[in-house]
Amino acid sequence: MRFNFDIAESTEDDSRRSLTPKEDVQWVPLQTHPVFTTTADGGGTAATASASAGGVRNLLAWDGASRLYYWDSNQQCLHRISIRLGEPDPTSVVAASPSKDECQLSHCCSGKGLLPLRNEYGYQMLPVLRADKELNFVVNKISINRNGSALLLAGLDDLCVMYLYGRSSTKENAIVCRTVSIGSQVYSSDSSAIRILQVSWHPYSDAHVGILSSDSVFRLFDLSSGVVQPEQEYYLQPVEPGRSRNAASICPVDFSFGGDHLWDRFSVFVLFSDGSVYILCPVVPFGSVYKWESILEIYSDAHTFGLKSAKSAAVNNSNMAISWLEATFPEVAQEATDRENLSTIKAHSHALFDASLALQGPLRKVCHGGEDEDLAVRGAECEGRAVSFLYNLVSKDSILVTAWSGGQLQIDALADEIQPVWITGSAPRLRVDSFDHIRGIAMICESIPAEHSIVKLDQPLDNTVWLGHPPPLLRLAIVDLALPRKTEGSSLITMFADPLMPERIYSLHEGGVDSIVLHFLPFTSQINGKDENIKTPSVHPVLSTCQGETSSSSPSPLSGFASLSDSFGYSWVVVVTSTQECVVLEMKTWNLLLPIQIDKEKPIDMEQQKEKDTPDIISKELLSGPKSVLAPQASPNLRSISADSIEGRSALHQYFKLFHENYVEYAHKVYFELKHHGPQLKRIIDDQHARLDEAQQKISRVEAKQPMLDERIDRAVQRHNSLEQRLQRLRRLPGAHKKPLSRAEREFKSELDQFTGVELDALRSSIDTLGARLKRYTKSSKDNLTTQRRKIPGRNHVQDAQISQLKLSLEKLSLLNGESTKKVELVESAIKTVESSRNKTILL
């Protein structure tokens, strides 16, 4: 059954209108909206839900225009908030808060069966939305599609989609929206142990949702055609069966769709627990829309660089890519006259009948000559296991960010372009309708062992173009967020890209929010003509949720994050805590990418800097004093001349004139300068007095603390002496002179630590997944057997052979499950033995 989005039925004039309600409402700052208030019991309930969800939640979503959605876990409802960006100040965000009269009127209308308040679109203006079915899971993430018509409610073991417009009703002053479960037979079954690891809307479709689950399967659902069966299924098999060195290499963690760049737009990046990244390409939702110029660009690229290559493998791969493009987008094979007015192009359902997609990877970084191969996938500074992944397109650079449980972010860039790769001879399973149109595909995606080669810096580019090799990674930086160490578990980190400035990445964790800004992009800097060295990213703390400065204070968890931006270049960050407190922060964007340039070669003269910083209170001309004036040459008989005589008066007049021109005018200048700079001098003197008083207060506080410091120093010295005596006694013990661990023992200890932190959880997850598959296959086989017996009477030898073969397969699966359980028990016993011996050594 196909549904239609009501918002698409509006006219073109209505689409230009704002979704903001026209009714007189009260516009208040977003952080003071009535929804975001601290309640006495809300914080504890939200914290408990967060702990049960087992990760960092994000219950906040923005539709990119004027609507902000927040899921209330306590009331099990969705709040729809109308916002305005940059009003009344360019740096503020306001939200619509309905008055009491409007709420009472809406409540009365809904209770009496009258029509409630509606906006210019004709949709109901009630700000609270509820699902028309009971949600039996804890929602830990919400996500809205591009046109704002549907919203995902995702949990660990279930997933629903809520349609915000269309058929709805009102109940208890709220809009009841149609809500449908996605993949109910796979995820929400009572006997299923499959967990939902990540869910995301496809960037080129408003009706397609990608889901990665713990059974190592990536599924793509088309909500417009059906929510029970997936449209596309990809069974991920990164290593050959029985050849896995560790369990973490087969446990997926996160995925991300590619961006608007060549074959990246058809790619899906999958992260596994050991930090390895794999690529699925091409993955295209049926009916998704792309730019015509983008499809034509990759089509001509395959003809130019693939078909004209001197290597047969490149020609074969490019031929398969061209045939896939011509079948998926038939317009590219038409004549130029038929495609002149095309701006967008729609993808048709297609799959190669004799080939399946290859799982390209693991992606390895570009290595130097003597670099270790084990570090080609995982950085030496990264600790723990990989927890989340982010793909971010910045101009011409494809940035991959991997977050580790130890609090590190591994930032890489693709050093080459992605090309599609198929494995021939592995036919996919197709689901077709009565007209032989493909409605669903399923395939096993395996990794090609021959591609696991280290890429060197001196390797020519002709050896990698269209040969099916996965693109190498260029390591940009490893950022340590310096998160507090957790003894009970690992740190969970979620990352978001800034919609306004793609060079900025937000990391959301239990300690708050950090901002990471990239200052070096290899391809973008090369295109812009900048020949500059690799600059390390800058890390800025945006928000800290720790309630105190001490390390023992537990951080307040966050429950929502959204990055807002407008067309004028302003950017905001909205954060909601577990107690429903909202924090709105303006993020600076101008000149943020320009780091401070310091000339290290030129020394800094402190005296010149001091003279430069010191303001001129009185000019240097006045400080040097009046100019020295030579007295006029006088006659030798000047003393005998009387003052009343004409010569005496002339000499006195000449002397008075020189005195007035020099000393009196200098005195007037000094008086004017002192009068003009008097207030400034007074401010300087007052500031000096205030600083002197502050310094005296600090000195008095230090003097008051001096006895206490002396006492603490004495206690520390006594403690140090007692520890030295204890150390000497411990050194005399017979077990203190044990030999250090050998290399084999150290390697075994590191393997045990790896099993404790990562492998044990991965093995348990694999065992649960195998058990869930076994139960599902057993149930499906019994149902199919019952159905076949009802349809065909009598005994069928072919069915008996299939049933016996299925029983043998089930027995093998049960044996494998038992062996895995024994291995886990053996590892746990070894860990307990090592811990007990370690505790005995400590006690001694």
PDB file of N, CA, C and O in Angstrom, residues 144-170:
ATOM      1  N   ILE A 144      14.168  13.583  11.625  1.00  0.00           N
ATOM      2  CA  ILE A 144      13.128  14.043  10.709  1.00  0.00           C
ATOM      3  C   ILE A 144      13.676  14.031   9.291  1.00  0.00           C
ATOM      4  O   ILE A 144      14.874  14.225   9.065  1.00  0.00           O
ATOM      5  N   ASN A 145      12.785  13.748   8.318  1.00  0.00           N
ATOM      6  CA  ASN A 145      13.230  13.707   6.920  1.00  0.00           C
ATOM      7  C   ASN A 145      13.340  15.112   6.352  1.00  0.00           C
ATOM      8  O   ASN A 145      13.089  16.109   7.020  1.00  0.00           O
ATOM      9  N   ARG A 146      13.700  15.199   5.065  1.00  0.00           N
ATOM     10  CA  ARG A 146      14.037  16.493   4.481  1.00  0.00           C
ATOM     11  C   ARG A 146      12.848  17.435   4.385  1.00  0.00           C
ATOM     12  O   ARG A 146      12.962  18.627   4.679  1.00  0.00           O
ATOM     13  N   ASN A 147      11.671  16.926   3.972  1.00  0.00           N
ATOM     14  CA  ASN A 147      10.518  17.809   3.823  1.00  0.00           C
ATOM     15  C   ASN A 147       9.719  17.980   5.104  1.00  0.00           C
ATOM     16  O   ASN A 147       8.691  18.663   5.103  1.00  0.00           O
ATOM     17  N   GLY A 148      10.156  17.373   6.202  1.00  0.00           N
ATOM     18  CA  GLY A 148       9.503  17.582   7.485  1.00  0.00           C
ATOM     19  C   GLY A 148       8.164  16.915   7.629  1.00  0.00           C
ATOM     20  O   GLY A 148       7.344  17.349   8.446  1.00  0.00           O
ATOM     21  N   SER A 149       7.899  15.840   6.873  1.00  0.00           N
ATOM     22  CA  SER A 149       6.594  15.186   6.926  1.00  0.00           C
ATOM     23  C   SER A 149       6.573  13.948   7.799  1.00  0.00           C
ATOM     24  O   SER A 149       5.503  13.506   8.216  1.00  0.00           O
ATOM     25  N   ALA A 150       7.732  13.355   8.089  1.00  0.00           N
ATOM     26  CA  ALA A 150       7.784  12.124   8.873  1.00  0.00           C
ATOM     27  C   ALA A 150       8.956  12.196   9.832  1.00  0.00           C
ATOM     28  O   ALA A 150       9.990  12.806   9.535  1.00  0.00           O
ATOM     29  N   LEU A 151       8.782  11.561  10.985  1.00  0.00           N
ATOM     30  CA  LEU A 151       9.798  11.599  12.032  1.00  0.00           C
ATOM     31  C   LEU A 151      10.011  10.189  12.570  1.00  0.00           C
ATOM     32  O   LEU A 151       9.047   9.467  12.838  1.00  0.00           O
ATOM     33  N   LEU A 152      11.279   9.798  12.706  1.00  0.00           N
ATOM     34  CA  LEU A 152      11.635   8.483  13.220  1.00  0.00           C
ATOM     35  C   LEU A 152      11.734   8.507  14.736  1.00  0.00           C
ATOM     36  O   LEU A 152      12.283   9.447  15.327  1.00  0.00           O
ATOM     37  N   LEU A 153      11.217   7.458  15.377  1.00  0.00           N
ATOM     38  CA  LEU A 153      11.353   7.225  16.812  1.00  0.00           C
ATOM     39  C   LEU A 153      12.105   5.906  16.968  1.00  0.00           C
ATOM     40  O   LEU A 153      11.547   4.837  16.734  1.00  0.00           O
ATOM     41  N   ALA A 154      13.357   5.982  17.320  1.00  0.00           N
ATOM     42  CA  ALA A 154      14.237   4.813  17.322  1.00  0.00           C
ATOM     43  C   ALA A 154      14.623   4.449  18.736  1.00  0.00           C
ATOM     44  O   ALA A 154      14.915   5.324  19.569  1.00  0.00           O
ATOM     45  N   GLY A 155      14.627   3.140  18.998  1.00  0.00           N
ATOM     46  CA  GLY A 155      15.118   2.580  20.250  1.00  0.00           C
ATOM     47  C   GLY A 155      16.142   1.503  19.959  1.00  0.00           C
ATOM     48  O   GLY A 155      16.594   1.318  18.825  1.00  0.00           O
ATOM     49  N   LEU A 156      16.514   0.770  21.001  1.00  0.00           N
ATOM     50  CA  LEU A 156      17.503  -0.282  20.815  1.00  0.00           C
ATOM     51  C   LEU A 156      16.922  -1.509  20.125  1.00  0.00           C
ATOM     52  O   LEU A 156      17.631  -2.209  19.393  1.00  0.00           O
ATOM     53  N   ASP A 157      15.645  -1.807  20.344  1.00  0.00           N
ATOM     54  CA  ASP A 157      15.051  -3.026  19.809  1.00  0.00           C
ATOM     55  C   ASP A 157      13.772  -2.785  19.027  1.00  0.00           C
ATOM     56  O   ASP A 157      13.053  -3.729  18.714  1.00  0.00           O
ATOM     57  N   ASP A 158      13.470  -1.546  18.685  1.00  0.00           N
ATOM     58  CA  ASP A 158      12.265  -1.258  17.914  1.00  0.00           C
ATOM     59  C   ASP A 158      12.430   0.094  17.243  1.00  0.00           C
ATOM     60  O   ASP A 158      13.252   0.921  17.662  1.00  0.00           O
ATOM     61  N   LEU A 159      11.597   0.306  16.219  1.00  0.00           N
ATOM     62  CA  LEU A 159      11.697   1.524  15.414  1.00  0.00           C
ATOM     63  C   LEU A 159      10.333   1.836  14.840  1.00  0.00           C
ATOM     64  O   LEU A 159       9.654   0.948  14.317  1.00  0.00           O
ATOM     65  N   CYS A 160       9.925   3.097  14.950  1.00  0.00           N
ATOM     66  CA  CYS A 160       8.635   3.548  14.436  1.00  0.00           C
ATOM     67  C   CYS A 160       8.823   4.829  13.655  1.00  0.00           C
ATOM     68  O   CYS A 160       9.791   5.573  13.851  1.00  0.00           O
ATOM     69  N   VAL A 161       7.880   5.078  12.756  1.00  0.00           N
ATOM     70  CA  VAL A 161       7.840   6.325  12.017  1.00  0.00           C
ATOM     71  C   VAL A 161       6.505   6.999  12.299  1.00  0.00           C
ATOM     72  O   VAL A 161       5.444   6.362  12.252  1.00  0.00           O
ATOM     73  N   MET A 162       6.549   8.290  12.634  1.00  0.00           N
ATOM     74  CA  MET A 162       5.356   9.074  12.931  1.00  0.00           C
ATOM     75  C   MET A 162       5.154  10.077  11.802  1.00  0.00           C
ATOM     76  O   MET A 162       6.042  10.884  11.500  1.00  0.00           O
ATOM     77  N   TYR A 163       3.989  10.003  11.177  1.00  0.00           N
ATOM     78  CA  TYR A 163       3.660  10.918  10.097  1.00  0.00           C
ATOM     79  C   TYR A 163       3.040  12.173  10.708  1.00  0.00           C
ATOM     80  O   TYR A 163       1.954  12.129  11.305  1.00  0.00           O
ATOM     81  N   LEU A 164       3.723  13.298  10.523  1.00  0.00           N
ATOM     82  CA  LEU A 164       3.332  14.531  11.202  1.00  0.00           C
ATOM     83  C   LEU A 164       2.128  15.207  10.563  1.00  0.00           C
ATOM     84  O   LEU A 164       1.451  15.997  11.209  1.00  0.00           O
ATOM     85  N   TYR A 165       1.856  14.937   9.295  1.00  0.00           N
ATOM     86  CA  TYR A 165       0.731  15.546   8.603  1.00  0.00           C
ATOM     87  C   TYR A 165      -0.100  14.435   7.954  1.00  0.00           C
ATOM     88  O   TYR A 165       0.304  13.284   7.911  1.00  0.00           O
ATOM     89  N   GLY A 166      -1.262  14.812   7.453  1.00  0.00           N
ATOM     90  CA  GLY A 166      -2.133  13.827   6.826  1.00  0.00           C
ATOM     91  C   GLY A 166      -3.254  13.431   7.766  1.00  0.00           C
ATOM     92  O   GLY A 166      -3.813  14.248   8.505  1.00  0.00           O
ATOM     93  N   ARG A 167      -3.585  12.147   7.757  1.00  0.00           N
ATOM     94  CA  ARG A 167      -4.690  11.656   8.594  1.00  0.00           C
ATOM     95  C   ARG A 167      -4.288  11.713  10.060  1.00  0.00           C
ATOM     96  O   ARG A 167      -3.315  11.088  10.484  1.00  0.00           O
ATOM     97  N   SER A 168      -5.039  12.472  10.848  1.00  0.00           N
ATOM     98  CA  SER A 168      -4.772  12.603  12.279  1.00  0.00           C
ATOM     99  C   SER A 168      -6.066  12.972  12.980  1.00  0.00           C
ATOM    100  O   SER A 168      -7.056  13.341  12.363  1.00  0.00           O
ATOM    101  N   SER A 169      -6.059  12.888  14.278  1.00  0.00           N
ATOM    102  CA  SER A 169      -7.215  13.229  15.104  1.00  0.00           C
ATOM    103  C   SER A 169      -6.714  13.928  16.354  1.00  0.00           C
ATOM    104  O   SER A 169      -5.512  14.005  16.613  1.00  0.00           O
ATOM    105  N   THR A 170      -7.634  14.475  17.127  1.00  0.00           N
ATOM    106  CA  THR A 170      -7.290  15.182  18.358  1.00  0.00           C
ATOM    107  C   THR A 170      -7.847  14.425  19.547  1.00  0.00           C
ATOM    108  O   THR A 170      -8.959  13.875  19.503  1.00  0.00           O
TER     109      THR A 170
END
